[in-house]
Amino acid sequence: MDKFVIHGGNKISGFIEVSGAKNASLALMPASLLASGTSILYGTPELNDVFTMMKLLNHLGVETDFQNHILKLNTENIISQDAPYEHVKKMRASVYVLGPLLTRFGTAKVSLPGGCAWGPRPINLHIEGLKKMGAEIDLAEGYIIAKSKKLNGAKINFDISSVGATGNILMAAVLAKGTTIINNAAMEPEISNLAEFLSKMGAKISGINTSSLEIEGVDELKPVEINTIPDRIEAGTLLIAAAITKGEITLENFSSKYCEAILAKLESSGCQIIVDDQKIHLKSSADEIHPSDVTTAIYPGFPTDMQAQWTAYMSLADGASTVTDTIYLDRFKHVPELVRLGANITVNENIAVIKGTKKLLGAKVMSTDLRASASLVLAGLAAEGTTEVLRVYHLDRGYQRIEEKLRSLGADIERVEGKEY
Ligand code: EPU
């Protein structure tokens, strides 16, 4: 378990490329199961969650070759439709194999993901959707056991817009018999990336980028190549790294369309933003950080995956602000750790009230989940003195060597390898 040692106070400044999106890769990789042959995913980030998905796919019989962000997935010899607990417990997105396995092979056994670090994350919508398409599903001994001759198209109206359920049903529907309509579908760019991949494979999907997807099932799909979209959460995290340290950053190969809500909030906090074709330039506020309230929402709203980082940023604002998470009501594990650094934050139900302080002071803090860890790194970059962020394996799940990126932008941050952190 490695830790980061950060000597705070350096400005984050410079140019940086954004890596491929974790949450796009985690959907594209299992989607390769839908066709026999070799699909190629360009721009795949080198992250632990990607390696976890690779191991799961290897277990199913997929041969993988991953070099220089090019991931080749050969699905010609699938030998199992069983996603065991040891793979799924590491990463909830493993449940993405359910739809593709069931629709292509008529059977799937996938471990139930269980809770996550900050509370319950049910998958009832995935299961109900597949049942509506004719799947027989039993939950036994911690597993989802699904069977179906051929899935049928169905009209599925999600009560809640869910990224994972939309992805799973979409992948199931492309090989189902007849037409599936998904209403209240997630519109996150990672879902559009998945839909684009499936379309290239030969799927018939209309309504991409909208909340209503119509899928006409086809008999067979072919393996293809696709570019992974850049990671809007990594982009947002790097922008805040510059904003919180009073620096100036340019994100290259990144379109502002993926993060309009984040950019709007950064502007309201006093940053200057210049958007060019595939570039975003941020110059931090010349004076104090203005407090700015945030409420998370489904895309294109402010992402829950940026909530912790925003909370860290606002802890240094010139006044009070609130952060309300409407997607995950309990996602505040970072707050007690930020308080250890001197932040003044109280949480009441799903609302954090942040009273900005003049400075944070370095301390030892503990990572509890991916985005919480990112918020601690951001706070550490701005804090006076030394911050140690323990258990950075959470960060390694979703950020590609973030410490190297930050160091190239001027941060004094190093990884210390060790067992006891
Ligand atoms: N929900 C249900 N039932 C379901 C599915 C979801 O009630 O069957 C609820 C959830 O409890 C939550 C809301 O619906 O309140 C949205 O959850 P969603 O299903 O959209 O989340 P997810 O697919 O499990 C993905 C990302 C998360 C991100 C959320 C929300 C991936 C692999 N994960 O999760 O990413 O927070 O969407 O945008 O795409 C992260 O990267 O740090 C991360 C946690």
XYZ file of C-alpha atoms and ligand atoms in Angstrom:
465
model
C 0.000 0.000 0.000
C 1.824 3.082 -1.242
C 1.425 6.589 0.070
C 1.947 10.037 -1.411
C 4.090 12.594 0.332
C 3.175 16.097 -0.769
C 4.991 19.286 0.156
C 2.240 21.813 -0.477
C 2.405 25.305 -1.840
C 3.709 24.850 -5.374
C 1.555 26.249 -8.149
C 0.232 23.718 -10.635
C 1.048 25.179 -14.029
C 1.675 23.934 -17.532
C 0.297 21.779 -20.316
C -0.998 18.252 -19.872
C -2.760 15.584 -21.899
C -5.844 13.997 -20.445
C -5.902 10.173 -20.366
C -8.686 8.001 -21.734
C -11.831 7.777 -19.633
C -11.876 5.001 -17.045
C -15.640 4.722 -17.119
C -15.690 4.524 -20.902
C -13.070 1.746 -20.946
C -14.926 -0.227 -18.300
C -17.969 -0.319 -20.600
C -16.131 -0.760 -23.920
C -14.064 -3.700 -22.680
C -16.999 -6.002 -21.793
C -18.847 -4.836 -24.910
C -16.156 -6.646 -26.915
C -17.772 -9.888 -25.678
C -20.669 -9.218 -28.036
C -18.725 -10.173 -31.176
C -16.324 -13.000 -31.941
C -12.879 -11.784 -32.986
C -10.477 -9.004 -32.055
C -11.733 -5.562 -31.105
C -9.217 -2.778 -30.543
C -9.679 0.023 -28.023
C -7.382 3.013 -28.541
C -6.606 5.387 -25.704
C -7.245 2.876 -22.926
C -5.849 4.289 -19.668
C -3.372 2.249 -17.625
C -5.337 1.993 -14.423
C -5.968 -0.703 -11.893
C -9.686 -0.847 -12.717
C -8.785 -1.520 -16.342
C -6.413 -4.287 -15.217
C -9.160 -5.732 -13.008
C -11.576 -5.802 -15.957
C -8.845 -7.378 -18.100
C -8.373 -10.148 -15.538
C -12.090 -10.813 -15.443
C -12.273 -10.945 -19.239
C -9.200 -13.243 -19.287
C -11.041 -15.518 -16.867
C -13.937 -15.676 -19.354
C -11.503 -16.659 -22.106
C -10.776 -13.287 -23.714
C -7.172 -12.943 -24.856
C -5.805 -9.476 -24.207
C -2.831 -7.551 -25.478
C -2.290 -4.118 -23.918
C 0.535 -1.846 -25.027
C 0.867 1.930 -25.351
C -2.783 2.452 -24.481
C -3.911 0.138 -27.274
C -5.965 -2.714 -25.905
C -6.692 -5.673 -28.170
C -9.401 -8.046 -27.015
C -9.762 -11.383 -28.783
C -13.091 -12.992 -27.908
C -12.895 -16.020 -30.212
C -12.488 -18.558 -27.423
C -14.891 -17.717 -24.620
C -14.752 -20.566 -22.122
C -16.841 -19.308 -19.214
C -19.895 -17.163 -18.510
C -19.089 -16.998 -14.826
C -17.833 -13.780 -13.177
C -16.685 -14.934 -9.728
C -16.662 -13.006 -6.479
C -12.888 -12.504 -6.399
C -13.101 -10.347 -9.523
C -16.374 -8.540 -8.875
C -15.601 -7.642 -5.238
C -12.685 -5.518 -6.441
C -14.778 -3.449 -8.801
C -18.491 -2.960 -9.172
C -18.230 -2.247 -12.895
C -17.550 -5.996 -13.334
C -21.330 -6.332 -13.430
C -21.088 -4.932 -16.973
C -20.327 -8.454 -18.230
C -23.866 -9.556 -17.315
C -25.708 -8.062 -20.309
C -23.190 -9.104 -22.995
C -22.744 -12.671 -21.683
C -26.459 -13.263 -21.317
C -27.450 -11.904 -24.696
C -24.665 -13.670 -26.611
C -24.479 -16.997 -24.769
C -27.921 -17.284 -23.124
C -26.420 -17.685 -19.674
C -24.416 -15.672 -17.143
C -23.462 -16.083 -13.517
C -22.149 -12.876 -12.012
C -21.313 -12.232 -8.389
C -23.478 -9.558 -6.759
C -21.280 -6.504 -6.211
C -22.495 -5.717 -2.680
C -22.019 -2.316 -1.024
C -19.270 0.149 -1.740
C -17.055 2.327 0.449
C -19.608 5.089 0.844
C -22.859 3.145 1.007
C -25.321 1.015 -0.956
C -25.182 0.960 -4.727
C -28.019 -1.288 -5.868
C -28.239 -3.003 -9.268
C -31.993 -3.621 -9.222
C -32.473 -1.648 -12.440
C -30.037 -3.891 -14.326
C -31.896 -6.977 -13.134
C -35.420 -5.644 -13.673
C -34.508 -4.489 -17.185
C -33.115 -7.883 -18.168
C -36.164 -9.613 -16.686
C -38.391 -7.395 -18.817
C -36.455 -8.667 -21.808
C -37.376 -12.216 -20.863
C -34.378 -13.302 -18.785
C -34.921 -15.701 -15.915
C -32.893 -14.361 -13.033
C -32.269 -15.926 -9.636
C -30.217 -14.466 -6.851
C -28.525 -17.277 -4.945
C -25.428 -17.615 -2.796
C -24.300 -14.112 -3.640
C -24.663 -14.553 -7.378
C -26.927 -13.298 -10.137
C -27.785 -16.389 -12.145
C -29.333 -15.397 -15.447
C -30.671 -17.521 -18.286
C -32.538 -16.822 -21.453
C -33.079 -18.482 -24.838
C -32.938 -15.244 -26.805
C -33.712 -11.978 -25.126
C -36.677 -10.053 -26.475
C -36.822 -6.347 -27.098
C -38.795 -4.458 -24.443
C -39.782 -0.975 -23.378
C -37.768 -0.092 -20.312
C -38.504 3.052 -18.344
C -35.871 3.614 -15.703
C -37.124 5.333 -12.521
C -33.602 6.632 -12.001
C -31.121 7.509 -14.709
C -28.358 4.930 -14.211
C -25.105 4.762 -16.154
C -24.502 1.091 -15.406
C -28.073 -0.076 -16.008
C -28.250 1.854 -19.291
C -24.949 0.304 -20.388
C -25.946 -3.211 -19.411
C -29.389 -3.082 -21.045
C -27.972 -1.417 -24.142
C -25.400 -4.203 -24.515
C -28.101 -6.833 -23.967
C -30.492 -5.200 -26.430
C -28.161 -5.061 -29.418
C -28.433 -8.840 -29.900
C -32.038 -9.228 -28.671
C -34.987 -10.099 -30.878
C -36.934 -6.973 -31.819
C -36.839 -3.423 -30.566
C -35.836 -2.183 -27.131
C -36.602 1.319 -25.960
C -34.741 2.685 -22.946
C -36.405 5.755 -21.483
C -34.636 7.929 -18.935
C -31.393 6.478 -20.274
C -28.128 7.872 -18.949
C -26.650 10.481 -21.306
C -23.138 10.411 -19.847
C -20.484 10.712 -22.591
C -19.149 7.282 -21.617
C -22.525 5.764 -22.574
C -22.398 7.602 -25.908
C -18.888 6.225 -26.452
C -20.259 2.730 -25.781
C -23.210 3.287 -28.131
C -20.829 4.516 -30.821
C -18.707 1.371 -30.385
C -21.759 -0.873 -30.613
C -22.985 0.975 -33.704
C -19.625 0.455 -35.386
C -19.960 -3.239 -34.544
C -23.210 -3.278 -36.512
C -25.798 -2.518 -33.815
C -28.815 -0.429 -34.759
C -29.149 2.291 -32.148
C -30.935 5.612 -32.447
C -31.174 8.414 -29.920
C -27.474 8.385 -28.980
C -26.695 11.406 -26.716
C -30.355 11.626 -25.680
C -32.264 10.136 -22.755
C -34.262 7.829 -25.009
C -32.418 5.065 -26.815
C -34.062 2.831 -29.394
C -32.252 -0.382 -30.248
C -33.266 -2.793 -32.964
C -31.638 -6.115 -32.240
C -29.440 -7.751 -34.883
C -28.307 -11.388 -35.210
C -24.597 -10.799 -35.090
C -21.995 -8.108 -34.466
C -18.462 -7.829 -35.772
C -15.336 -6.793 -33.875
C -14.165 -3.229 -34.595
C -11.813 -0.478 -33.416
C -12.762 2.585 -31.381
C -11.142 5.611 -29.739
C -11.817 5.979 -26.033
C -13.039 9.446 -25.085
C -10.874 11.455 -22.665
C -11.557 11.320 -18.950
C -13.680 14.281 -17.879
C -13.121 13.523 -14.197
C -9.352 13.464 -14.539
C -9.679 16.712 -16.504
C -11.803 18.295 -13.788
C -9.413 17.126 -11.078
C -6.417 18.665 -12.881
C -8.302 21.934 -13.443
C -9.030 22.148 -9.725
C -5.381 21.325 -8.966
C -4.444 24.502 -10.834
C -7.304 26.529 -9.364
C -6.629 25.538 -5.733
C -2.881 26.291 -6.031
C -3.386 29.600 -7.885
C -1.769 28.204 -10.993
C -2.533 28.109 -14.697
C -3.097 24.980 -16.756
C -3.872 23.950 -20.315
C -5.564 20.632 -20.937
C -4.731 19.306 -24.347
C -6.767 16.859 -26.427
C -9.856 17.629 -24.384
C -13.135 19.127 -25.523
C -15.038 21.434 -23.191
C -18.286 19.711 -24.205
C -17.534 16.959 -21.686
C -17.346 19.240 -18.682
C -19.436 22.388 -19.191
C -20.890 22.226 -15.680
C -17.441 21.991 -14.074
C -16.127 24.878 -16.188
C -19.117 27.054 -15.298
C -18.495 26.458 -11.605
C -14.777 27.161 -11.913
C -15.631 30.457 -13.610
C -18.022 31.365 -10.838
C -15.230 30.692 -8.343
C -13.153 33.360 -10.090
C -11.088 31.377 -12.609
C -10.660 32.541 -16.170
C -11.367 29.831 -18.704
C -10.471 29.950 -22.361
C -11.819 27.177 -24.523
C -10.174 26.385 -27.797
C -11.027 23.599 -30.233
C -9.516 20.651 -28.322
C -7.970 22.611 -25.470
C -9.050 24.177 -22.207
C -6.973 26.849 -20.558
C -7.593 27.806 -16.920
C -6.018 30.718 -15.108
C -6.788 30.776 -11.420
C -8.512 33.670 -9.708
C -6.195 36.625 -9.133
C -7.622 37.235 -5.667
C -9.623 35.035 -3.311
C -11.508 31.918 -4.391
C -15.200 32.872 -4.541
C -17.493 30.429 -2.753
C -19.846 28.665 -5.160
C -22.553 26.140 -4.275
C -22.685 22.860 -6.142
C -25.416 20.259 -6.501
C -24.489 17.057 -8.274
C -26.735 15.791 -11.033
C -26.768 13.368 -13.912
C -24.960 14.481 -17.066
C -24.767 17.252 -18.197
C -25.015 18.405 -14.574
C -22.135 18.663 -12.124
C -20.807 15.084 -11.696
C -20.879 13.309 -8.355
C -17.388 12.077 -9.255
C -16.151 15.690 -8.874
C -17.978 16.395 -5.624
C -15.122 15.514 -3.254
C -12.604 17.518 -5.273
C -14.915 20.544 -5.306
C -15.353 20.242 -1.538
C -11.566 20.404 -1.103
C -11.424 23.486 -3.341
C -14.217 25.301 -1.524
C -12.539 24.658 1.825
C -10.138 27.457 0.828
C -12.823 29.829 -0.502
C -13.430 33.290 0.844
C -16.763 32.446 2.472
C -19.264 29.655 2.924
C -20.686 27.311 0.328
C -22.633 24.083 0.135
C -22.097 20.881 -1.770
C -25.168 18.691 -2.206
C -24.859 15.191 -3.615
C -28.148 14.023 -5.112
C -26.681 10.903 -6.749
C -24.965 9.260 -3.771
C -26.389 10.629 -0.565
C -23.604 9.238 1.644
C -20.555 10.080 -0.451
C -18.766 12.206 2.161
C -15.993 9.977 3.487
C -13.446 12.626 2.452
C -14.894 15.205 4.835
C -13.370 13.993 8.138
C -10.000 13.683 6.379
C -10.243 17.201 4.925
C -11.091 18.393 8.426
C -7.794 16.857 9.604
C -6.096 19.261 7.197
C -7.892 22.211 8.762
C -11.008 22.450 6.607
C -14.217 23.595 8.288
C -16.923 21.314 6.918
C -20.041 19.841 8.441
C -22.296 17.320 6.788
C -26.016 17.188 7.264
C -27.655 14.355 5.342
C -26.456 14.810 1.762
C -25.301 18.411 2.149
C -21.824 19.521 3.129
C -21.578 23.049 4.483
C -18.088 24.388 3.902
C -16.828 27.483 5.660
C -13.751 28.564 3.747
C -10.564 28.976 5.750
C -7.451 30.995 4.899
C -5.153 27.994 4.914
C -4.898 24.255 5.285
C -2.076 22.612 7.191
C -0.432 19.369 6.093
C -1.174 16.166 8.035
C -1.473 12.430 7.524
C -4.764 11.534 5.899
C -6.315 8.310 4.734
C -7.751 7.524 1.293
C -11.102 5.809 1.550
C -12.241 5.704 -2.067
C -11.123 6.947 -5.431
C -12.542 10.454 -5.575
C -12.113 11.039 -1.837
C -8.414 10.329 -2.348
C -8.265 12.818 -5.208
C -9.729 15.489 -2.942
C -7.037 14.815 -0.336
C -4.285 15.160 -2.922
C -5.761 18.482 -4.058
C -5.964 19.732 -0.490
C -2.390 18.543 0.130
C -1.139 20.484 -2.908
C -2.555 23.671 -1.435
C -1.794 22.998 2.237
C 1.159 24.449 4.084
C 3.747 21.845 5.033
C 3.716 18.127 4.382
C 0.655 16.014 3.697
C 0.838 12.253 3.556
C -2.002 10.593 1.715
C -2.112 6.970 2.798
C -3.569 4.031 0.866
C -3.286 5.567 -2.575
C -4.265 2.274 -4.178
C -7.721 3.830 -4.319
C -6.322 6.560 -6.575
C -4.492 4.039 -8.720
C -7.844 2.479 -9.553
C -8.915 5.510 -11.523
C -6.070 7.939 -12.214
C -3.170 7.044 -14.441
C -0.002 7.888 -12.476
C -1.511 11.111 -11.189
C 1.607 11.923 -9.172
C 3.731 11.952 -12.335
C 1.255 14.222 -14.080
C 1.147 16.582 -11.113
C 4.938 16.561 -10.784
C 5.276 17.497 -14.452
C 3.029 20.457 -13.625
C 5.229 21.624 -10.751
C 3.893 19.738 -7.738
C 6.214 18.440 -5.050
C 4.675 15.007 -4.705
C 6.262 11.602 -4.446
C 5.051 8.053 -4.111
C 6.558 6.080 -1.281
C 6.178 2.371 -1.716
C 5.436 0.360 1.348
C 3.274 -2.206 3.045
C 2.145 -0.405 6.134
C 0.425 2.598 4.545
N -29.144 3.045 -8.901
C -30.194 2.304 -8.425
N -30.389 1.067 -8.964
C -29.588 0.543 -9.928
C -28.521 1.320 -10.402
C -28.324 2.577 -9.864
O -30.931 2.739 -7.554
O -29.837 -0.588 -10.367
C -28.904 4.405 -8.359
C -27.593 4.523 -7.622
O -27.699 4.113 -6.275
C -27.297 5.993 -7.768
C -27.859 6.328 -9.140
O -28.763 5.286 -9.462
O -27.981 6.736 -6.810
C -26.846 6.427 -10.253
O -25.992 5.304 -10.229
P -25.391 4.707 -11.570
O -25.995 3.390 -11.836
O -25.481 5.740 -12.634
O -23.878 4.482 -11.174
P -22.903 3.357 -11.687
O -23.233 2.986 -13.073
O -22.816 2.286 -10.668
C -21.214 5.041 -12.714
C -19.751 5.332 -12.566
C -19.493 5.957 -11.207
C -20.315 7.224 -11.086
C -21.799 6.935 -11.347
C -22.650 8.181 -11.359
C -18.798 3.592 -13.910
C -17.981 2.353 -13.988
N -19.023 4.091 -12.703
O -21.534 4.143 -11.663
O -18.116 6.267 -11.184
O -20.163 7.780 -9.806
O -21.944 6.264 -12.618
O -22.237 9.037 -12.348
O -19.190 4.122 -14.941
C -16.064 6.786 -10.170
O -15.549 6.806 -11.312
O -15.468 7.220 -9.156
C -17.410 6.242 -10.022
C -17.876 5.826 -8.852
